[in-house]
Short mmCIF file of C-alpha atoms and ligand atoms in Angstrom, two decimals:
data_model
loop_
_atom_site.label_atom_id
_atom_site.label_comp_id
_atom_site.label_asym_id
_atom_site.label_seq_id
_atom_site.Cartn_x
_atom_site.Cartn_y
_atom_site.Cartn_z
CA UNK B 1 -66.22 100.28 162.32
CA UNK B 2 -69.87 101.25 162.14
CA UNK B 3 -70.74 104.54 163.72
CA UNK B 4 -72.95 102.72 166.30
CA UNK B 5 -69.99 100.62 167.39
CA UNK B 6 -67.77 103.65 167.71
CA UNK B 7 -70.31 105.34 169.97
CA UNK B 8 -70.71 102.23 172.10
CA UNK B 9 -66.94 101.91 172.45
CA UNK B 10 -66.54 105.61 173.41
CA UNK B 11 -69.33 105.29 176.01
CA UNK B 12 -67.69 102.12 177.43
CA UNK B 13 -64.31 103.87 177.50
CA UNK B 14 -65.88 106.86 179.31
CA UNK B 15 -67.24 104.58 182.01
CA UNK B 16 -64.07 102.59 182.38
CA UNK B 17 -61.75 105.66 182.44
CA UNK B 18 -63.86 107.55 184.91
CA UNK B 19 -63.11 104.76 187.40
CA UNK B 20 -65.26 103.39 190.12
CA UNK B 21 -63.64 104.69 193.28
CA UNK B 22 -64.26 108.19 194.72
CA UNK B 23 -62.90 110.37 191.91
CA UNK B 24 -60.56 113.32 192.53
CA UNK B 25 -62.97 115.96 191.31
CA UNK B 26 -64.35 119.08 192.93
CA UNK B 27 -67.82 117.42 192.67
CA UNK B 28 -66.51 115.14 195.50
CA UNK B 29 -65.36 118.03 197.74
CA UNK B 30 -63.12 117.74 200.81
CA UNK B 31 -62.81 121.41 201.45
CA UNK B 32 -65.11 124.51 201.75
CA UNK B 33 -63.50 125.89 198.49
CA UNK B 34 -64.49 122.76 196.47
CA UNK B 35 -67.87 122.73 198.15
CA UNK B 36 -68.65 126.24 196.94
CA UNK B 37 -67.40 125.36 193.49
CA UNK B 38 -69.57 122.23 193.33
CA UNK B 39 -72.61 124.14 194.52
CA UNK B 40 -72.15 126.79 191.73
CA UNK B 41 -71.57 123.98 189.14
CA UNK B 42 -74.76 122.13 190.25
CA UNK B 43 -76.93 125.26 190.25
CA UNK B 44 -75.73 126.21 186.75
CA UNK B 45 -76.34 122.60 185.61
CA UNK B 46 -79.94 122.72 186.94
CA UNK B 47 -80.58 126.05 185.20
CA UNK B 48 -79.21 124.66 181.91
CA UNK B 49 -81.29 121.53 182.26
CA UNK B 50 -84.47 123.49 182.82
CA UNK B 51 -83.74 125.68 179.76
CA UNK B 52 -82.92 122.61 177.67
CA UNK B 53 -86.10 120.73 178.64
CA UNK B 54 -88.43 123.80 178.12
CA UNK B 55 -86.84 124.60 174.70
CA UNK B 56 -87.13 120.90 173.59
CA UNK B 57 -90.75 120.66 174.73
CA UNK B 58 -91.63 123.85 172.81
CA UNK B 59 -89.75 122.59 169.74
CA UNK B 60 -91.49 119.14 169.71
CA UNK B 61 -94.89 120.68 170.42
CA UNK B 62 -94.52 123.14 167.53
CA UNK B 63 -93.23 120.41 165.15
CA UNK B 64 -96.27 118.28 165.93
CA UNK B 65 -98.80 121.13 165.98
CA UNK B 66 -97.73 122.82 162.70
CA UNK B 67 -96.98 119.82 160.48
CA UNK B 68 -99.04 119.38 157.22
CA UNK B 69 -101.46 116.54 156.90
CA UNK B 70 -100.06 113.58 154.80
CA UNK B 71 -99.96 114.53 151.07
CA UNK B 72 -100.38 118.26 151.66
CA UNK B 73 -97.21 119.99 150.41
CA UNK B 74 -98.32 123.56 151.05
CA UNK B 75 -95.23 125.60 152.08
CA UNK B 76 -95.42 127.02 155.64
CA UNK B 77 -96.85 130.47 156.10
CA UNK B 78 -94.06 133.07 156.47
CA UNK B 79 -94.24 135.44 159.36
CA UNK B 80 -92.14 138.57 160.03
CA UNK B 81 -91.67 140.32 163.31
CA UNK B 82 -93.33 139.52 166.58
CA UNK B 83 -92.34 142.08 169.22
CA UNK B 84 -93.79 140.14 172.18
CA UNK B 85 -91.79 136.98 171.28
CA UNK B 86 -88.63 138.88 170.50
CA UNK B 87 -88.73 140.81 173.81
CA UNK B 88 -89.43 137.61 175.69
CA UNK B 89 -86.45 135.73 174.16
CA UNK B 90 -84.15 138.62 174.88
CA UNK B 91 -85.27 139.38 178.41
CA UNK B 92 -85.14 135.76 179.66
CA UNK B 93 -81.48 135.13 178.66
CA UNK B 94 -80.45 138.53 179.99
CA UNK B 95 -82.07 137.64 183.34
CA UNK B 96 -80.40 134.22 183.36
CA UNK B 97 -77.06 135.86 182.61
CA UNK B 98 -77.45 138.32 185.49
CA UNK B 99 -78.31 135.36 187.84
CA UNK B 100 -75.20 133.51 186.65
CA UNK B 101 -73.11 136.60 187.18
CA UNK B 102 -74.37 137.19 190.69
CA UNK B 103 -73.94 133.48 191.63
CA UNK B 104 -70.36 133.54 190.27
CA UNK B 105 -69.38 136.75 192.12
CA UNK B 106 -70.84 135.27 195.36
CA UNK B 107 -68.83 132.10 194.89
CA UNK B 108 -65.63 134.06 194.19
CA UNK B 109 -66.16 135.95 197.50
CA UNK B 110 -66.79 132.73 199.38
CA UNK B 111 -63.50 131.16 198.15
CA UNK B 112 -61.31 134.35 198.56
CA UNK B 113 -58.23 133.81 200.61
CA UNK B 114 -58.65 134.56 204.31
CA UNK B 115 -56.28 137.13 205.83
CA UNK B 116 -52.91 135.69 206.77
CA UNK B 117 -52.57 134.58 210.35
CA UNK B 118 -49.69 133.29 212.43
CA UNK B 119 -51.24 129.79 212.48
CA UNK B 120 -51.13 129.39 208.73
CA UNK B 121 -48.99 126.89 206.89
CA UNK B 122 -46.83 128.94 204.46
CA UNK B 123 -45.96 126.91 201.42
CA UNK B 124 -43.77 127.81 198.42
CA UNK B 125 -44.69 125.64 195.45
CA UNK B 126 -42.12 125.55 192.64
CA UNK B 127 -42.99 123.91 189.35
CA UNK B 128 -40.28 121.93 187.51
CA UNK B 129 -40.55 119.81 184.34
CA UNK B 130 -42.01 117.39 185.63
CA UNK B 131 -42.28 117.46 189.37
CA UNK B 132 -43.29 119.71 192.26
CA UNK B 133 -40.94 121.23 194.72
CA UNK B 134 -42.55 122.06 198.08
CA UNK B 135 -40.93 124.42 200.54
CA UNK B 136 -42.51 124.91 203.91
CA UNK B 137 -41.06 128.33 204.46
CA UNK B 138 -41.94 128.73 208.14
CA UNK B 139 -41.05 125.17 209.04
CA UNK B 140 -37.69 124.79 207.25
CA UNK B 141 -38.73 121.74 205.27
CA UNK B 142 -38.11 121.09 201.57
CA UNK B 143 -39.73 118.12 199.96
CA UNK B 144 -41.22 117.02 196.61
CA UNK B 145 -44.44 115.85 195.01
CA UNK B 146 -46.13 114.90 198.29
CA UNK B 147 -47.66 117.42 200.63
CA UNK B 148 -48.60 116.95 204.25
CA UNK B 149 -51.09 119.44 205.82
CA UNK B 150 -52.98 119.28 209.00
CA UNK B 151 -56.86 119.06 208.70
CA UNK B 152 -58.59 122.40 209.04
CA UNK B 153 -55.44 124.49 208.64
CA UNK B 154 -55.23 127.40 206.20
CA UNK B 155 -52.41 126.81 203.81
CA UNK B 156 -51.19 130.06 202.16
CA UNK B 157 -49.38 129.24 198.94
CA UNK B 158 -47.01 131.19 196.69
CA UNK B 159 -46.30 129.63 193.32
CA UNK B 160 -43.31 130.00 191.02
CA UNK B 161 -41.96 128.07 188.09
CA UNK B 162 -38.31 127.54 187.08
CA UNK B 163 -39.06 126.65 183.46
CA UNK B 164 -42.42 126.74 181.67
CA UNK B 165 -46.10 127.35 182.75
CA UNK B 166 -47.58 124.68 184.96
CA UNK B 167 -50.84 124.73 186.94
CA UNK B 168 -51.28 123.56 190.51
CA UNK B 169 -54.56 121.75 191.04
CA UNK B 170 -55.90 119.49 193.73
CA UNK B 171 -59.57 119.51 192.71
CA UNK B 172 -61.05 118.22 196.02
CA UNK B 173 -59.16 120.88 198.03
CA UNK B 174 -58.82 124.05 196.00
CA UNK B 175 -59.14 125.91 192.74
CA UNK B 176 -56.55 125.80 190.01
CA UNK B 177 -53.71 128.36 189.87
CA UNK B 178 -51.23 128.80 187.08
CA UNK B 179 -47.53 128.53 187.91
CA UNK B 180 -45.78 131.02 185.67
CA UNK B 181 -42.06 131.66 185.28
CA UNK B 182 -41.13 135.23 186.29
CA UNK B 183 -44.39 135.80 188.08
CA UNK B 184 -45.29 134.82 191.67
CA UNK B 185 -48.92 133.77 192.00
CA UNK B 186 -50.87 133.16 195.13
CA UNK B 187 -53.55 130.80 196.26
CA UNK B 188 -54.75 129.07 199.38
CA UNK B 189 -56.30 125.75 200.33
CA UNK B 190 -57.74 124.01 203.29
CA UNK B 191 -59.10 120.48 203.94
CA UNK B 192 -62.07 119.57 206.00
CA UNK B 193 -61.31 115.92 206.39
CA UNK B 194 -58.21 113.67 206.71
CA UNK B 195 -57.29 111.49 203.79
CA UNK B 196 -55.18 111.35 200.65
CA UNK B 197 -56.12 113.58 197.78
CA UNK B 198 -54.62 113.53 194.30
CA UNK B 199 -53.76 116.54 192.19
CA UNK B 200 -52.34 117.07 188.76
CA UNK B 201 -50.53 119.68 186.79
CA UNK B 202 -53.33 121.30 184.77
CA UNK B 203 -51.34 123.24 182.15
CA UNK B 204 -49.71 121.40 179.21
CA UNK B 205 -45.99 121.73 180.01
CA UNK B 206 -44.32 119.23 177.66
CA UNK B 207 -43.82 115.53 177.13
CA UNK B 208 -44.44 114.35 180.72
CA UNK B 209 -47.18 116.81 181.60
CA UNK B 210 -49.59 113.95 182.43
CA UNK B 211 -46.88 112.49 184.83
CA UNK B 212 -46.76 115.58 186.99
CA UNK B 213 -48.92 114.70 189.92
CA UNK B 214 -49.44 115.86 193.43
CA UNK B 215 -50.31 113.68 196.35
CA UNK B 216 -51.76 115.53 199.44
CA UNK B 217 -51.84 113.78 202.83
CA UNK B 218 -54.35 115.54 205.07
CA UNK B 219 -53.19 114.49 208.57
CA UNK B 220 -54.58 114.93 212.07
CA UNK B 221 -52.66 117.68 213.92
CA UNK B 222 -50.73 115.02 215.84
CA UNK B 223 -49.75 113.06 212.73
CA UNK B 224 -48.73 116.36 211.07
CA UNK B 225 -46.63 117.40 214.00
CA UNK B 226 -44.84 113.98 213.95
CA UNK B 227 -44.24 114.34 210.18
CA UNK B 228 -42.80 117.84 210.68
CA UNK B 229 -40.39 116.81 213.44
CA UNK B 230 -39.13 113.90 211.36
CA UNK B 231 -38.71 116.00 208.19
CA UNK B 232 -36.75 118.66 210.19
CA UNK B 233 -34.16 116.11 211.29
CA UNK B 234 -30.98 115.98 209.24
CA UNK B 235 -30.51 113.10 206.82
CA UNK B 236 -29.39 109.92 208.69
CA UNK B 237 -25.73 108.97 208.72
CA UNK B 238 -24.53 105.79 207.07
CA UNK B 239 -23.64 102.83 209.37
CA UNK B 240 -22.26 99.91 207.34
CA UNK B 241 -19.44 100.08 204.85
CA UNK B 242 -21.82 99.67 201.94
CA UNK B 243 -24.00 102.48 203.22
CA UNK B 244 -20.96 104.67 203.69
CA UNK B 245 -19.87 103.95 200.08
CA UNK B 246 -23.38 104.79 198.91
CA UNK B 247 -23.41 108.01 200.88
CA UNK B 248 -20.12 108.97 199.23
CA UNK B 249 -21.66 108.25 195.81
CA UNK B 250 -24.71 110.31 196.61
CA UNK B 251 -22.56 113.10 198.03
CA UNK B 252 -20.46 113.07 194.86
CA UNK B 253 -22.56 112.07 191.82
CA UNK B 254 -26.01 113.12 193.02
CA UNK B 255 -25.24 116.22 195.07
CA UNK B 256 -25.01 118.64 192.16
CA UNK B 257 -28.68 118.21 191.49
CA UNK B 258 -30.09 116.84 194.82
CA UNK B 259 -29.63 118.01 198.27
CA UNK B 260 -29.36 115.90 201.42
CA UNK B 261 -30.15 118.91 203.69
CA UNK B 262 -33.90 119.11 204.48
CA UNK B 263 -33.65 122.91 204.98
CA UNK B 264 -31.53 123.60 201.89
CA UNK B 265 -31.85 127.21 200.92
CA UNK B 266 -30.21 126.82 197.50
CA UNK B 267 -32.53 125.78 194.70
CA UNK B 268 -31.42 122.49 193.25
CA UNK B 269 -32.71 121.16 189.95
CA UNK B 270 -33.81 117.83 191.44
CA UNK B 271 -35.95 116.85 194.52
CA UNK B 272 -34.55 117.03 198.01
CA UNK B 273 -33.49 113.50 199.13
CA UNK B 274 -33.07 114.09 202.89
CA UNK B 275 -36.24 112.08 203.67
CA UNK B 276 -36.76 110.39 200.32
CA UNK B 277 -38.12 107.10 201.75
CA UNK B 278 -40.66 108.92 203.89
CA UNK B 279 -42.51 109.49 200.66
CA UNK B 280 -44.75 106.91 198.97
CA UNK B 281 -44.00 107.88 195.38
CA UNK B 282 -41.38 109.52 193.23
CA UNK B 283 -40.93 111.00 189.73
CA UNK B 284 -43.82 113.40 189.95
CA UNK B 285 -45.88 111.13 192.26
CA UNK B 286 -46.26 108.69 189.43
CA UNK B 287 -44.24 105.66 190.58
CA UNK B 288 -44.58 103.93 193.90
CA UNK B 289 -41.41 104.44 195.87
CA UNK B 290 -40.17 100.86 196.13
CA UNK B 291 -36.60 99.65 196.00
CA UNK B 292 -37.38 97.87 192.75
CA UNK B 293 -38.85 100.89 191.04
CA UNK B 294 -35.95 103.13 192.21
CA UNK B 295 -33.48 100.56 190.94
CA UNK B 296 -35.19 100.72 187.60
CA UNK B 297 -35.14 104.51 187.72
CA UNK B 298 -31.40 104.64 188.45
CA UNK B 299 -30.72 102.07 185.77
CA UNK B 300 -32.40 104.17 183.10
CA UNK B 301 -34.46 107.20 184.09
CA UNK B 302 -35.34 107.90 180.45
CA UNK B 303 -37.05 104.56 180.08
CA UNK B 304 -39.40 105.33 182.93
CA UNK B 305 -40.01 109.00 182.21
CA UNK B 306 -38.72 109.95 178.75
CA UNK B 307 -37.50 113.52 178.41
CA UNK B 308 -36.77 114.22 182.07
CA UNK B 309 -33.57 116.06 182.71
CA UNK B 310 -31.87 113.37 184.87
CA UNK B 311 -29.60 111.38 182.66
CA UNK B 312 -26.94 109.35 184.34
CA UNK B 313 -25.11 106.13 183.69
CA UNK B 314 -24.46 104.03 186.79
CA UNK B 315 -22.89 100.63 187.07
CA UNK B 316 -25.07 98.00 188.79
CA UNK B 317 -22.75 97.86 191.82
CA UNK B 318 -22.98 101.65 192.15
CA UNK B 319 -26.75 101.41 192.08
CA UNK B 320 -26.61 98.81 194.79
CA UNK B 321 -24.51 101.06 197.00
CA UNK B 322 -26.62 104.14 196.36
CA UNK B 323 -29.81 102.26 197.12
CA UNK B 324 -28.33 100.88 200.31
CA UNK B 325 -27.81 104.45 201.54
CA UNK B 326 -31.03 105.93 200.05
CA UNK B 327 -33.21 103.31 201.76
CA UNK B 328 -32.08 104.78 205.17
CA UNK B 329 -33.52 108.20 204.36
CA UNK B 330 -36.86 107.70 206.04
CU1 LIG Q 401 -46.50 120.86 184.54
CU2 LIG Q 401 -48.17 120.24 182.99
#
């Protein structure tokens, strides 16, 4: 392929892959944190553009001014030392660096976590290969991959990992914080508008790193309260004989890794199932939570997310029974 065609293809891919909808980047902020980050980024971009344009203008001007007339091959005059020029091109970058430093420190102060208050949502985020466990420590709720927060609230977050280093990042709502085994990190976030915001594990953590997403629902206070009271309810009881059989399967086969108690204190290796079908996605927020997708998952998890630690062989009739029960878990 000719180099021109390669460049054209790359440009086209860039446009297609960047998508057309509102992209989940901090340049499209939905929180004061992302707003400060975007402001810093734009200011630095403007400074860089001004420097680039001025340098290019000088370069082109000198190239034109000092070129030899056609046919004249005289080598250019060699010049050594020019104190005025050398001081200028040292002082200007130093000044620019000081400006960058001051702007960065100001931004860091603007996005520093506010002091803890009784109204905060306290969230414990636990990174797993390859999904997120969310524990609302002052609400008694354990869930996975999907967060609900009320608009305007301060969410104080502690982060731990059970295996390797992950990084928690919802660009429109907050900065990025590494999730490190053996070390508890802290961050905070807040959202200024309701909506759904997508996050992504931002530290390479193995085969399915790309399929370790976060979906944040920023709710009105009323919607959030309704979500909380539903999540705090115990898992529903089976009614029909098939649901009862499915419940027994889940309590037997699944219970060693998954809990049906929404306030489970024990750390299980798999996501809490108490309100599974209140979520819109599963498997690291990468698959829509539909009966069909979940059937595929129970049939062969490795086909849908190779390398994940869930490996189980279930007969089709077992899958039917389990699904009959799981579907109740709204
Ligand atoms: Cu977890 Cu990348």
